[in-house]
Coordinates of C-alpha atoms in Angstrom, one line a residue:
M1 CA 0.0 0.0 0.0
K2 CA 2.8 2.4 0.9
K3 CA 4.6 1.6 -2.3
S4 CA 1.4 2.4 -4.4
I5 CA 1.0 5.8 -2.6
T6 CA 4.6 6.6 -3.1
F7 CA 4.5 5.8 -6.7
I8 CA 1.3 7.9 -7.3
G9 CA 2.9 10.8 -5.4
C10 CA 6.0 10.6 -7.6
L11 CA 3.9 10.6 -10.8
I12 CA 2.1 13.7 -9.6
L13 CA 5.3 15.5 -8.8
L14 CA 6.8 14.5 -12.2
A15 CA 3.7 15.7 -14.0
G16 CA 4.1 19.2 -12.3
C17 CA 7.6 19.4 -13.5
Q18 CA 6.8 19.7 -17.2
T19 CA 6.2 23.1 -18.7
D20 CA 3.3 23.6 -21.0
V21 CA 4.9 25.5 -23.7
P22 CA 8.6 26.5 -24.0
Q23 CA 9.4 30.2 -23.3
S24 CA 10.6 30.7 -26.9
V25 CA 7.3 29.4 -28.3
A26 CA 5.4 31.8 -25.9
E27 CA 7.4 34.7 -27.1
S28 CA 6.7 34.0 -30.8
Q29 CA 3.0 34.9 -30.4
V30 CA 1.3 36.9 -33.2
P31 CA -2.5 37.6 -33.6
P32 CA -4.2 35.0 -35.8
P33 CA -4.6 36.2 -39.5
S34 CA -8.1 36.6 -40.9
S35 CA -7.5 33.8 -43.4
V36 CA -7.0 31.4 -40.5
R37 CA -10.0 32.7 -38.5
N38 CA -12.1 32.3 -41.8
Q39 CA -10.8 28.7 -42.4
V40 CA -12.0 27.5 -38.9
V41 CA -15.4 29.1 -39.6
Q42 CA -15.6 27.4 -43.0
I43 CA -14.7 24.1 -41.5
V44 CA -17.5 24.4 -39.0
R45 CA -20.0 25.4 -41.8
D46 CA -18.8 22.4 -43.9
N47 CA -19.5 20.2 -41.0
G48 CA -23.1 21.3 -40.7
G49 CA -22.6 24.1 -38.1
K50 CA -23.3 21.7 -35.2
I51 CA -20.9 23.0 -32.6
G52 CA -23.0 23.0 -29.6
D53 CA -24.5 25.6 -27.2
F54 CA -21.5 27.7 -26.1
V55 CA -20.7 31.3 -25.1
R56 CA -17.6 33.5 -25.4
P57 CA -15.6 31.8 -28.1
E58 CA -12.0 32.9 -28.3
I59 CA -9.1 32.3 -30.6
S60 CA -5.5 32.3 -29.4
S61 CA -2.4 33.8 -30.8
V62 CA -0.5 31.8 -33.4
V63 CA 2.8 30.4 -32.1
L64 CA 5.7 28.7 -33.8
L65 CA 5.4 25.0 -32.9
D66 CA 8.2 23.4 -35.0
P67 CA 10.9 25.7 -36.5
Q68 CA 12.3 23.0 -38.8
T69 CA 9.0 22.3 -40.6
E70 CA 7.7 25.8 -40.0
T71 CA 4.6 24.4 -38.3
Y72 CA 2.5 26.9 -36.3
A73 CA -0.3 26.3 -33.8
F74 CA -3.2 28.2 -32.3
C75 CA -6.2 27.3 -30.1
V76 CA -9.9 27.9 -30.1
R77 CA -11.7 27.7 -26.8
A78 CA -15.4 28.3 -25.7
W79 CA -17.4 27.8 -22.5
H80 CA -20.4 25.6 -22.8
A81 CA -23.6 27.5 -21.8
E82 CA -24.5 25.2 -19.0
R83 CA -21.1 24.5 -17.4
Q84 CA -18.9 27.6 -17.6
R85 CA -16.1 26.6 -15.1
Q86 CA -13.7 25.1 -17.6
P87 CA -13.7 25.9 -21.4
D88 CA -13.6 23.3 -24.1
V89 CA -10.4 23.8 -26.1
I90 CA -9.1 22.6 -29.5
G91 CA -5.5 22.9 -30.5
I92 CA -5.0 23.4 -34.3
S93 CA -1.7 23.1 -36.2
M94 CA -1.0 24.7 -39.5
R95 CA 1.6 25.3 -42.1
D96 CA 1.6 27.8 -45.0
N97 CA -1.7 29.2 -43.6
K98 CA -3.4 25.8 -44.1
I99 CA -4.8 23.8 -41.3
L100 CA -3.1 20.4 -40.8
G101 CA -5.1 18.9 -38.0
S102 CA -6.6 19.5 -34.5
T103 CA -6.4 18.0 -31.1
L104 CA -9.4 18.2 -28.7
H105 CA -8.5 19.2 -25.1
D106 CA -4.9 20.0 -26.1
Y107 CA -3.1 20.7 -22.8
R108 CA -0.9 23.3 -24.4
C109 CA -4.0 25.5 -24.9
R110 CA -4.2 26.0 -21.2
D111 CA -0.9 27.7 -20.9
K112 CA -1.4 31.0 -19.0
R113 CA 1.1 32.8 -21.3
L114 CA -1.0 32.2 -24.4
R115 CA -3.0 35.3 -25.4
Y116 CA -6.7 34.9 -26.5
Y117 CA -8.9 37.2 -28.5
P118 CA -12.7 37.4 -28.9
Y119 CA -13.9 35.2 -31.8
P120 CA -17.5 36.4 -32.7
E121 CA -17.3 34.7 -36.2
L122 CA -18.1 31.4 -34.4
I123 CA -21.2 32.8 -32.7
A124 CA -22.4 33.9 -36.2
V125 CA -22.0 30.3 -37.5
R126 CA -23.9 28.9 -34.5
G127 CA -26.7 31.4 -35.2
S128 CA -27.1 30.2 -38.8
E129 CA -27.9 26.6 -37.9

């Protein structure tokens, strides 16, 4: 029993040692270009506009994720209308201003150094369902 508790305690301590985003990545932030904002809106429209009942959508700054491949990333977050304690987040990667993929609940999107901006375009999509 003591070994199990010690092992779990060590795992928790190790998890706390990892930083979310390297400082150099956090310093490379730039506001998301309108082309990227519009791509996300278009993807939502192409998928039927069914994105749930949410409030206060936001989009993060774009950061350099991988300098070798020139891959960038940004996040979109929104609070569900009924449970507003923790936002739902999606991490999105891109290259040459084209979206490559996304990760639901991406832990990097919760980094406090990441800047977020209002994203009213998503409210407009939800309203057009």
